[in-house]
């Protein structure tokens, strides 16, 4: 599948978006856990750009901020490293920028 998608993207000059949910891996006999890609680690090496999307959380309580989401670039060959995270909302008008004061 991956080879076919790369071929289409290159020859048709289109962007291909693939989602890979994350799941929680709980370590044996431990309270430690970590997020891992549901399709396995091999899929995390396939795309040229990886963006992690999640609900925005407050720093103090780690509760979700209603309606606000966060995008974080994990992998990109042309990413500006000074940009860490971008907040956005999904509304009836589409994807909207969040003004941060």
Tab-separated table of C-alpha atoms in Angstrom:
chain	number	residue	atom	x	y	z
A	1	UNK	CA	0.000	0.000	0.000
A	2	UNK	CA	2.762	2.395	0.955
A	3	UNK	CA	4.602	1.929	-2.322
A	4	UNK	CA	1.403	2.535	-4.313
A	5	UNK	CA	0.614	5.727	-2.384
A	6	UNK	CA	4.151	7.053	-2.879
A	7	UNK	CA	3.913	6.284	-6.593
A	8	UNK	CA	0.598	8.138	-6.899
A	9	UNK	CA	1.891	11.131	-4.965
A	10	UNK	CA	5.023	11.418	-7.094
A	11	UNK	CA	3.547	10.779	-10.558
A	12	UNK	CA	0.230	12.582	-10.096
A	13	UNK	CA	1.702	15.495	-8.088
A	14	UNK	CA	-0.820	15.065	-5.288
A	15	UNK	CA	-0.633	15.002	-1.521
A	16	UNK	CA	-1.485	11.745	0.168
A	17	UNK	CA	-2.762	11.902	3.737
A	18	UNK	CA	-2.592	8.755	5.838
A	19	UNK	CA	-3.802	8.591	9.415
A	20	UNK	CA	-2.313	6.365	12.064
A	21	UNK	CA	-4.139	6.366	15.377
A	22	UNK	CA	-2.118	5.994	18.543
A	23	UNK	CA	-2.779	3.523	21.281
A	24	UNK	CA	-1.536	3.241	24.828
A	25	UNK	CA	1.081	0.618	25.592
A	26	UNK	CA	1.136	-0.315	29.268
A	27	UNK	CA	4.442	-1.733	30.465
A	28	UNK	CA	4.333	-5.082	32.277
A	29	UNK	CA	4.181	-4.888	36.081
A	30	UNK	CA	4.516	-1.127	35.957
A	31	UNK	CA	2.530	2.071	36.087
A	32	UNK	CA	4.453	3.384	33.081
A	33	UNK	CA	2.739	3.701	29.737
A	34	UNK	CA	3.546	5.267	26.389
A	35	UNK	CA	1.730	6.175	23.193
A	36	UNK	CA	2.617	4.021	20.205
A	37	UNK	CA	1.355	4.046	16.584
A	38	UNK	CA	-1.550	1.627	16.138
A	39	UNK	CA	-0.184	0.479	12.755
A	40	UNK	CA	3.242	-0.193	14.247
A	41	UNK	CA	6.561	1.624	14.293
A	42	UNK	CA	7.330	0.832	10.647
A	43	UNK	CA	4.543	3.173	9.475
A	44	UNK	CA	6.071	6.072	11.403
A	45	UNK	CA	9.091	5.967	9.053
A	46	UNK	CA	7.092	6.008	5.814
A	47	UNK	CA	5.780	9.593	5.466
A	48	UNK	CA	8.034	12.518	4.682
A	49	UNK	CA	6.029	14.708	7.064
A	50	UNK	CA	4.465	13.622	10.349
A	51	UNK	CA	1.975	15.825	12.184
A	52	UNK	CA	0.651	14.857	15.606
A	53	UNK	CA	-2.911	16.114	16.203
A	54	UNK	CA	-4.490	16.200	19.626
A	55	UNK	CA	-6.931	18.096	21.786
A	56	UNK	CA	-5.265	21.087	23.442
A	57	UNK	CA	-4.677	20.556	27.160
A	58	UNK	CA	-4.098	23.022	29.939
A	59	UNK	CA	-0.634	22.871	31.477
A	60	UNK	CA	-1.970	22.936	35.017
A	61	UNK	CA	-4.636	20.228	34.992
A	62	UNK	CA	-4.015	18.459	31.649
A	63	UNK	CA	-7.758	18.854	30.945
A	64	UNK	CA	-8.850	19.422	27.357
A	65	UNK	CA	-9.562	23.009	26.340
A	66	UNK	CA	-13.057	22.957	24.766
A	67	UNK	CA	-12.969	23.208	20.974
A	68	UNK	CA	-9.209	23.771	20.700
A	69	UNK	CA	-6.841	21.348	19.041
A	70	UNK	CA	-3.077	21.326	18.667
A	71	UNK	CA	-0.881	20.308	15.736
A	72	UNK	CA	2.756	19.438	16.359
A	73	UNK	CA	5.196	18.610	13.558
A	74	UNK	CA	7.181	15.514	14.483
A	75	UNK	CA	9.026	15.014	11.204
A	76	UNK	CA	9.579	17.250	8.190
A	77	UNK	CA	12.493	18.024	5.920
A	78	UNK	CA	11.392	21.634	5.415
A	79	UNK	CA	10.026	22.556	8.833
A	80	UNK	CA	10.928	25.805	10.575
A	81	UNK	CA	12.249	24.569	13.952
A	82	UNK	CA	11.215	27.792	15.711
A	83	UNK	CA	7.541	26.797	15.264
A	84	UNK	CA	6.732	24.189	17.883
A	85	UNK	CA	2.938	23.830	18.037
A	86	UNK	CA	-0.026	25.421	16.286
A	87	UNK	CA	-3.463	25.705	17.874
A	88	UNK	CA	-6.623	25.568	15.771
A	89	UNK	CA	-10.352	24.930	15.992
A	90	UNK	CA	-12.739	23.086	13.731
A	91	UNK	CA	-15.882	25.171	13.283
A	92	UNK	CA	-18.832	25.380	10.891
A	93	UNK	CA	-16.602	27.639	8.743
A	94	UNK	CA	-13.848	25.019	8.592
A	95	UNK	CA	-10.405	24.953	10.204
A	96	UNK	CA	-9.743	28.253	11.974
A	97	UNK	CA	-6.672	29.830	13.512
A	98	UNK	CA	-6.762	30.448	17.265
A	99	UNK	CA	-5.727	33.900	18.437
A	100	UNK	CA	-3.378	33.552	21.376
A	101	UNK	CA	-2.950	36.559	23.600
